[in-house]
Amino acid sequence: MQIIRKTLTILILALTCSAVMDAATLTAQQKKDVITKISAKTSSLKTMSCTFTQTKYLSMLSDKMVSQGKMDYKQPNKLRWEYTTPYKYTFILNGAKVYVAGSSRKDVIDTNSNKIFKEIARIMMNTVTGQALASPADFTTDVADGGTLWQVTLVPRKKDMKKMFARIVLSFDKKTLMVTEINIHENNRDRTDIKLKNVKTNTAINENLFAIPK
């Protein structure tokens, strides 16, 4: 379950979300236009690399947990999400194979023989390409004007996802239409914020980053 929880958090990452702020209401047509623009931009991504800072807020504690890492994506189905500080944890998706490695355990999963991970891989790729924003089977989608940002709120429809998350708020820069921050709200009132930095798109990426150990 812990692996699935981390994997689902990573999967949502491919989308990325935002901190709570006042946001203007849009008409149905305006929301549709925003989704179309963002989807067109993200679907044109051949590669994407960035660093990130993740802050985990626990509802039962006043403290917060901060970690850092980096992400690499290559079209059509390769993704590496790696925590580097203060602990090391790596998630690699390469086609039908998933590799997860922590400090004490390493696993390779074939998504063709694992229904849960196959679904995760499908949604993950849809989010990276932008298709998830217009996927009514997976999420109920809403859009608000956050000033310099478009705020896209995704509410999961499927039972398994509902158990993990209440909603995900995605922030996209209006000028670049790229994700800038991820806000994941869990049902227990915990929250995870992921801020993306040093984003580079459509540049060369070392293929070895996506290698699945045998």
mmCIF file of C-alpha atoms in Angstrom:
data_model
loop_
_atom_site.group_PDB
_atom_site.id
_atom_site.type_symbol
_atom_site.label_atom_id
_atom_site.label_comp_id
_atom_site.label_asym_id
_atom_site.label_seq_id
_atom_site.Cartn_x
_atom_site.Cartn_y
_atom_site.Cartn_z
ATOM 1 C CA MET A 1 0.000 0.000 0.000
ATOM 2 C CA GLN A 2 2.878 2.363 0.774
ATOM 3 C CA ILE A 3 4.347 1.785 -2.678
ATOM 4 C CA ILE A 4 0.941 2.388 -4.263
ATOM 5 C CA ARG A 5 0.459 5.583 -2.249
ATOM 6 C CA LYS A 6 3.847 6.937 -3.309
ATOM 7 C CA THR A 7 3.265 5.855 -6.890
ATOM 8 C CA LEU A 8 -0.113 7.559 -7.040
ATOM 9 C CA THR A 9 1.443 10.752 -5.669
ATOM 10 C CA ILE A 10 4.086 10.546 -8.372
ATOM 11 C CA LEU A 11 1.501 9.896 -11.025
ATOM 12 C CA ILE A 12 -0.319 13.057 -10.150
ATOM 13 C CA LEU A 13 2.966 14.801 -10.328
ATOM 14 C CA ALA A 14 3.062 14.368 -14.132
ATOM 15 C CA LEU A 15 0.217 17.007 -13.883
ATOM 16 C CA THR A 16 1.335 19.295 -10.976
ATOM 17 C CA CYS A 17 -0.915 21.535 -8.603
ATOM 18 C CA SER A 18 -1.316 24.802 -6.529
ATOM 19 C CA ALA A 19 -1.615 26.545 -3.192
ATOM 20 C CA VAL A 20 -4.997 27.850 -2.104
ATOM 21 C CA MET A 21 -5.748 31.395 -3.290
ATOM 22 C CA ASP A 22 -8.671 33.543 -4.393
ATOM 23 C CA ALA A 23 -9.653 32.572 -7.932
ATOM 24 C CA ALA A 24 -12.159 34.109 -10.314
ATOM 25 C CA THR A 25 -15.024 32.021 -11.673
ATOM 26 C CA LEU A 26 -15.027 31.274 -15.410
ATOM 27 C CA THR A 27 -17.876 30.485 -17.755
ATOM 28 C CA ALA A 28 -18.234 26.936 -19.096
ATOM 29 C CA GLN A 29 -16.868 28.019 -22.498
ATOM 30 C CA GLN A 30 -13.901 29.812 -20.920
ATOM 31 C CA LYS A 31 -13.055 26.686 -18.916
ATOM 32 C CA LYS A 32 -13.235 24.588 -22.060
ATOM 33 C CA ASP A 33 -10.935 27.004 -23.899
ATOM 34 C CA VAL A 34 -8.350 26.905 -21.098
ATOM 35 C CA ILE A 35 -8.331 23.094 -21.044
ATOM 36 C CA THR A 36 -7.908 23.034 -24.826
ATOM 37 C CA LYS A 37 -4.925 25.413 -24.671
ATOM 38 C CA ILE A 38 -3.195 23.527 -21.854
ATOM 39 C CA SER A 39 -3.792 20.142 -23.492
ATOM 40 C CA ALA A 40 -2.379 21.399 -26.796
ATOM 41 C CA LYS A 41 0.736 22.694 -25.046
ATOM 42 C CA THR A 42 1.413 19.613 -22.932
ATOM 43 C CA SER A 43 0.726 17.183 -25.771
ATOM 44 C CA SER A 44 3.543 18.848 -27.748
ATOM 45 C CA LEU A 45 6.089 17.940 -25.060
ATOM 46 C CA LYS A 46 8.723 15.526 -26.284
ATOM 47 C CA THR A 47 10.851 15.792 -23.151
ATOM 48 C CA MET A 48 10.663 17.601 -19.825
ATOM 49 C CA SER A 49 13.155 17.901 -16.973
ATOM 50 C CA CYS A 50 12.940 19.825 -13.713
ATOM 51 C CA THR A 51 13.838 19.900 -10.039
ATOM 52 C CA PHE A 52 11.198 20.037 -7.334
ATOM 53 C CA THR A 53 10.614 20.805 -3.688
ATOM 54 C CA GLN A 54 7.913 18.797 -1.933
ATOM 55 C CA THR A 55 6.346 19.854 1.360
ATOM 56 C CA LYS A 56 4.124 17.406 3.250
ATOM 57 C CA TYR A 57 1.691 18.841 5.809
ATOM 58 C CA LEU A 58 0.241 16.364 8.317
ATOM 59 C CA SER A 59 -3.110 17.328 9.848
ATOM 60 C CA MET A 60 -2.262 15.662 13.164
ATOM 61 C CA LEU A 61 1.108 17.413 13.529
ATOM 62 C CA SER A 62 2.242 21.023 13.489
ATOM 63 C CA ASP A 63 5.511 20.080 11.790
ATOM 64 C CA LYS A 64 6.064 19.643 8.055
ATOM 65 C CA MET A 65 8.300 17.369 6.009
ATOM 66 C CA VAL A 66 10.333 18.886 3.180
ATOM 67 C CA SER A 67 12.082 16.847 0.487
ATOM 68 C CA GLN A 68 13.726 17.623 -2.838
ATOM 69 C CA GLY A 69 14.367 15.799 -6.057
ATOM 70 C CA LYS A 70 14.238 15.807 -9.832
ATOM 71 C CA MET A 71 11.980 14.591 -12.614
ATOM 72 C CA ASP A 72 12.603 13.558 -16.217
ATOM 73 C CA TYR A 73 10.017 12.682 -18.861
ATOM 74 C CA LYS A 74 10.385 11.450 -22.420
ATOM 75 C CA GLN A 75 7.571 10.895 -24.857
ATOM 76 C CA PRO A 76 5.626 8.693 -25.114
ATOM 77 C CA ASN A 77 5.916 6.561 -21.963
ATOM 78 C CA LYS A 78 9.103 7.161 -19.998
ATOM 79 C CA LEU A 79 9.176 8.913 -16.637
ATOM 80 C CA ARG A 80 11.692 9.137 -13.805
ATOM 81 C CA TRP A 81 10.714 10.716 -10.446
ATOM 82 C CA GLU A 82 13.537 10.757 -7.938
ATOM 83 C CA TYR A 83 13.766 12.039 -4.367
ATOM 84 C CA THR A 84 17.345 12.996 -3.464
ATOM 85 C CA THR A 85 17.090 14.843 -0.115
ATOM 86 C CA PRO A 86 16.697 14.021 2.784
ATOM 87 C CA TYR A 87 16.058 10.441 1.635
ATOM 88 C CA LYS A 88 16.437 8.589 -1.650
ATOM 89 C CA TYR A 89 13.494 7.077 -3.485
ATOM 90 C CA THR A 90 13.250 6.426 -7.225
ATOM 91 C CA PHE A 91 10.285 5.667 -9.467
ATOM 92 C CA ILE A 92 10.874 4.794 -13.138
ATOM 93 C CA LEU A 93 8.210 4.071 -15.734
ATOM 94 C CA ASN A 94 9.466 2.692 -19.029
ATOM 95 C CA GLY A 95 6.779 1.306 -21.305
ATOM 96 C CA ALA A 96 5.083 -1.567 -19.491
ATOM 97 C CA LYS A 97 7.734 -1.771 -16.760
ATOM 98 C CA VAL A 98 7.747 0.091 -13.435
ATOM 99 C CA TYR A 99 10.751 0.234 -11.118
ATOM 100 C CA VAL A 100 10.536 1.532 -7.548
ATOM 101 C CA ALA A 101 13.536 1.677 -5.237
ATOM 102 C CA GLY A 102 13.803 2.901 -1.654
ATOM 103 C CA SER A 103 16.473 2.520 1.001
ATOM 104 C CA SER A 104 15.525 -1.050 1.876
ATOM 105 C CA ARG A 105 13.562 -2.415 -1.060
ATOM 106 C CA LYS A 106 13.594 -2.547 -4.849
ATOM 107 C CA ASP A 107 10.761 -3.799 -7.048
ATOM 108 C CA VAL A 108 10.167 -4.242 -10.775
ATOM 109 C CA ILE A 109 6.516 -4.504 -11.805
ATOM 110 C CA ASP A 110 5.152 -5.552 -15.184
ATOM 111 C CA THR A 111 2.038 -3.411 -15.669
ATOM 112 C CA ASN A 112 0.644 -5.955 -18.143
ATOM 113 C CA SER A 113 0.243 -8.446 -15.276
ATOM 114 C CA ASN A 114 -0.660 -5.956 -12.540
ATOM 115 C CA LYS A 115 -4.020 -4.241 -12.951
ATOM 116 C CA ILE A 116 -3.325 -1.513 -10.408
ATOM 117 C CA PHE A 117 -0.007 -0.435 -11.881
ATOM 118 C CA LYS A 118 -1.339 -0.697 -15.428
ATOM 119 C CA GLU A 119 -4.060 1.783 -14.508
ATOM 120 C CA ILE A 120 -1.502 4.003 -12.799
ATOM 121 C CA ALA A 121 0.706 3.958 -15.890
ATOM 122 C CA ARG A 122 -2.228 4.820 -18.149
ATOM 123 C CA ILE A 123 -3.340 7.775 -16.067
ATOM 124 C CA MET A 124 0.241 8.917 -15.556
ATOM 125 C CA MET A 125 0.889 9.183 -19.264
ATOM 126 C CA ASN A 126 -2.464 10.888 -19.778
ATOM 127 C CA THR A 127 -1.554 13.512 -17.233
ATOM 128 C CA VAL A 128 1.860 14.205 -18.754
ATOM 129 C CA THR A 129 0.357 14.601 -22.226
ATOM 130 C CA GLY A 130 -2.542 16.694 -20.904
ATOM 131 C CA GLN A 131 -5.234 14.170 -21.815
ATOM 132 C CA ALA A 132 -6.224 13.765 -18.156
ATOM 133 C CA LEU A 133 -7.588 17.327 -18.104
ATOM 134 C CA ALA A 134 -10.238 16.272 -20.579
ATOM 135 C CA SER A 135 -10.789 12.747 -19.240
ATOM 136 C CA PRO A 136 -14.243 12.645 -17.603
ATOM 137 C CA ALA A 137 -13.880 8.944 -16.824
ATOM 138 C CA ASP A 138 -10.986 9.646 -14.440
ATOM 139 C CA PHE A 139 -11.666 13.117 -13.024
ATOM 140 C CA THR A 140 -14.265 15.802 -12.618
ATOM 141 C CA THR A 141 -12.474 18.926 -13.835
ATOM 142 C CA ASP A 142 -12.952 22.573 -12.893
ATOM 143 C CA VAL A 143 -10.966 25.656 -13.922
ATOM 144 C CA ALA A 144 -10.551 29.011 -12.174
ATOM 145 C CA ASP A 145 -8.628 32.188 -12.958
ATOM 146 C CA GLY A 146 -5.912 32.666 -10.339
ATOM 147 C CA GLY A 147 -4.456 35.899 -11.692
ATOM 148 C CA THR A 148 -1.166 34.894 -13.315
ATOM 149 C CA LEU A 149 -2.144 31.229 -13.098
ATOM 150 C CA TRP A 150 -4.836 28.900 -14.352
ATOM 151 C CA GLN A 151 -6.023 26.707 -11.488
ATOM 152 C CA VAL A 152 -7.328 23.301 -12.546
ATOM 153 C CA THR A 153 -9.042 21.225 -9.853
ATOM 154 C CA LEU A 154 -9.307 17.484 -10.438
ATOM 155 C CA VAL A 155 -11.667 15.408 -8.317
ATOM 156 C CA PRO A 156 -11.186 11.638 -8.770
ATOM 157 C CA ARG A 157 -14.144 9.615 -9.991
ATOM 158 C CA LYS A 158 -12.839 6.071 -9.581
ATOM 159 C CA LYS A 159 -13.163 4.224 -6.291
ATOM 160 C CA ASP A 160 -9.469 3.438 -5.776
ATOM 161 C CA MET A 161 -8.420 7.024 -6.425
ATOM 162 C CA LYS A 162 -11.158 8.400 -4.167
ATOM 163 C CA LYS A 163 -9.695 6.389 -1.293
ATOM 164 C CA MET A 164 -6.364 8.151 -1.724
ATOM 165 C CA PHE A 165 -7.214 11.721 -2.695
ATOM 166 C CA ALA A 166 -10.015 14.222 -2.164
ATOM 167 C CA ARG A 167 -8.858 16.576 -4.896
ATOM 168 C CA ILE A 168 -5.827 17.798 -6.798
ATOM 169 C CA VAL A 169 -5.339 21.449 -7.712
ATOM 170 C CA LEU A 170 -3.060 22.137 -10.657
ATOM 171 C CA SER A 171 -1.472 25.538 -11.295
ATOM 172 C CA PHE A 172 -0.418 26.425 -14.832
ATOM 173 C CA ASP A 173 1.463 29.600 -15.716
ATOM 174 C CA LYS A 174 -0.728 31.616 -18.107
ATOM 175 C CA LYS A 175 2.182 32.651 -20.320
ATOM 176 C CA THR A 176 3.930 29.314 -20.693
ATOM 177 C CA LEU A 177 0.938 27.017 -19.965
ATOM 178 C CA MET A 178 3.351 24.877 -17.971
ATOM 179 C CA VAL A 179 2.679 23.447 -14.533
ATOM 180 C CA THR A 180 4.267 25.417 -11.691
ATOM 181 C CA GLU A 181 2.955 23.774 -8.525
ATOM 182 C CA ILE A 182 1.053 20.695 -7.301
ATOM 183 C CA ASN A 183 -1.359 20.623 -4.391
ATOM 184 C CA ILE A 184 -2.646 17.174 -3.392
ATOM 185 C CA HIS A 185 -5.411 17.056 -0.774
ATOM 186 C CA GLU A 186 -5.910 13.682 0.903
ATOM 187 C CA ASN A 187 -9.087 12.492 2.601
ATOM 188 C CA ASN A 188 -7.449 12.610 6.037
ATOM 189 C CA ARG A 189 -6.759 16.340 5.538
ATOM 190 C CA ASP A 190 -3.048 15.851 4.918
ATOM 191 C CA ARG A 191 -1.703 17.948 2.043
ATOM 192 C CA THR A 192 1.291 17.648 -0.265
ATOM 193 C CA ASP A 193 2.664 20.653 -2.155
ATOM 194 C CA ILE A 194 5.111 20.145 -5.027
ATOM 195 C CA LYS A 195 6.809 23.178 -6.560
ATOM 196 C CA LEU A 196 8.570 22.671 -9.883
ATOM 197 C CA LYS A 197 11.740 24.628 -10.690
ATOM 198 C CA ASN A 198 14.316 24.851 -13.482
ATOM 199 C CA VAL A 199 11.864 23.411 -16.003
ATOM 200 C CA LYS A 200 13.386 22.507 -19.366
ATOM 201 C CA THR A 201 11.332 21.192 -22.273
ATOM 202 C CA ASN A 202 12.184 19.438 -25.522
ATOM 203 C CA THR A 203 15.881 19.050 -24.737
ATOM 204 C CA ALA A 204 18.067 15.952 -24.999
ATOM 205 C CA ILE A 205 17.761 13.502 -22.078
ATOM 206 C CA ASN A 206 20.091 10.613 -21.288
ATOM 207 C CA GLU A 207 18.259 7.384 -22.137
ATOM 208 C CA ASN A 208 19.996 5.608 -19.244
ATOM 209 C CA LEU A 209 17.831 7.552 -16.781
ATOM 210 C CA PHE A 210 14.901 5.347 -17.774
ATOM 211 C CA ALA A 211 16.720 2.011 -17.691
ATOM 212 C CA ILE A 212 14.935 -0.711 -15.707
ATOM 213 C CA PRO A 213 17.428 -2.840 -13.704
ATOM 214 C CA LYS A 214 17.207 -6.565 -14.431
#
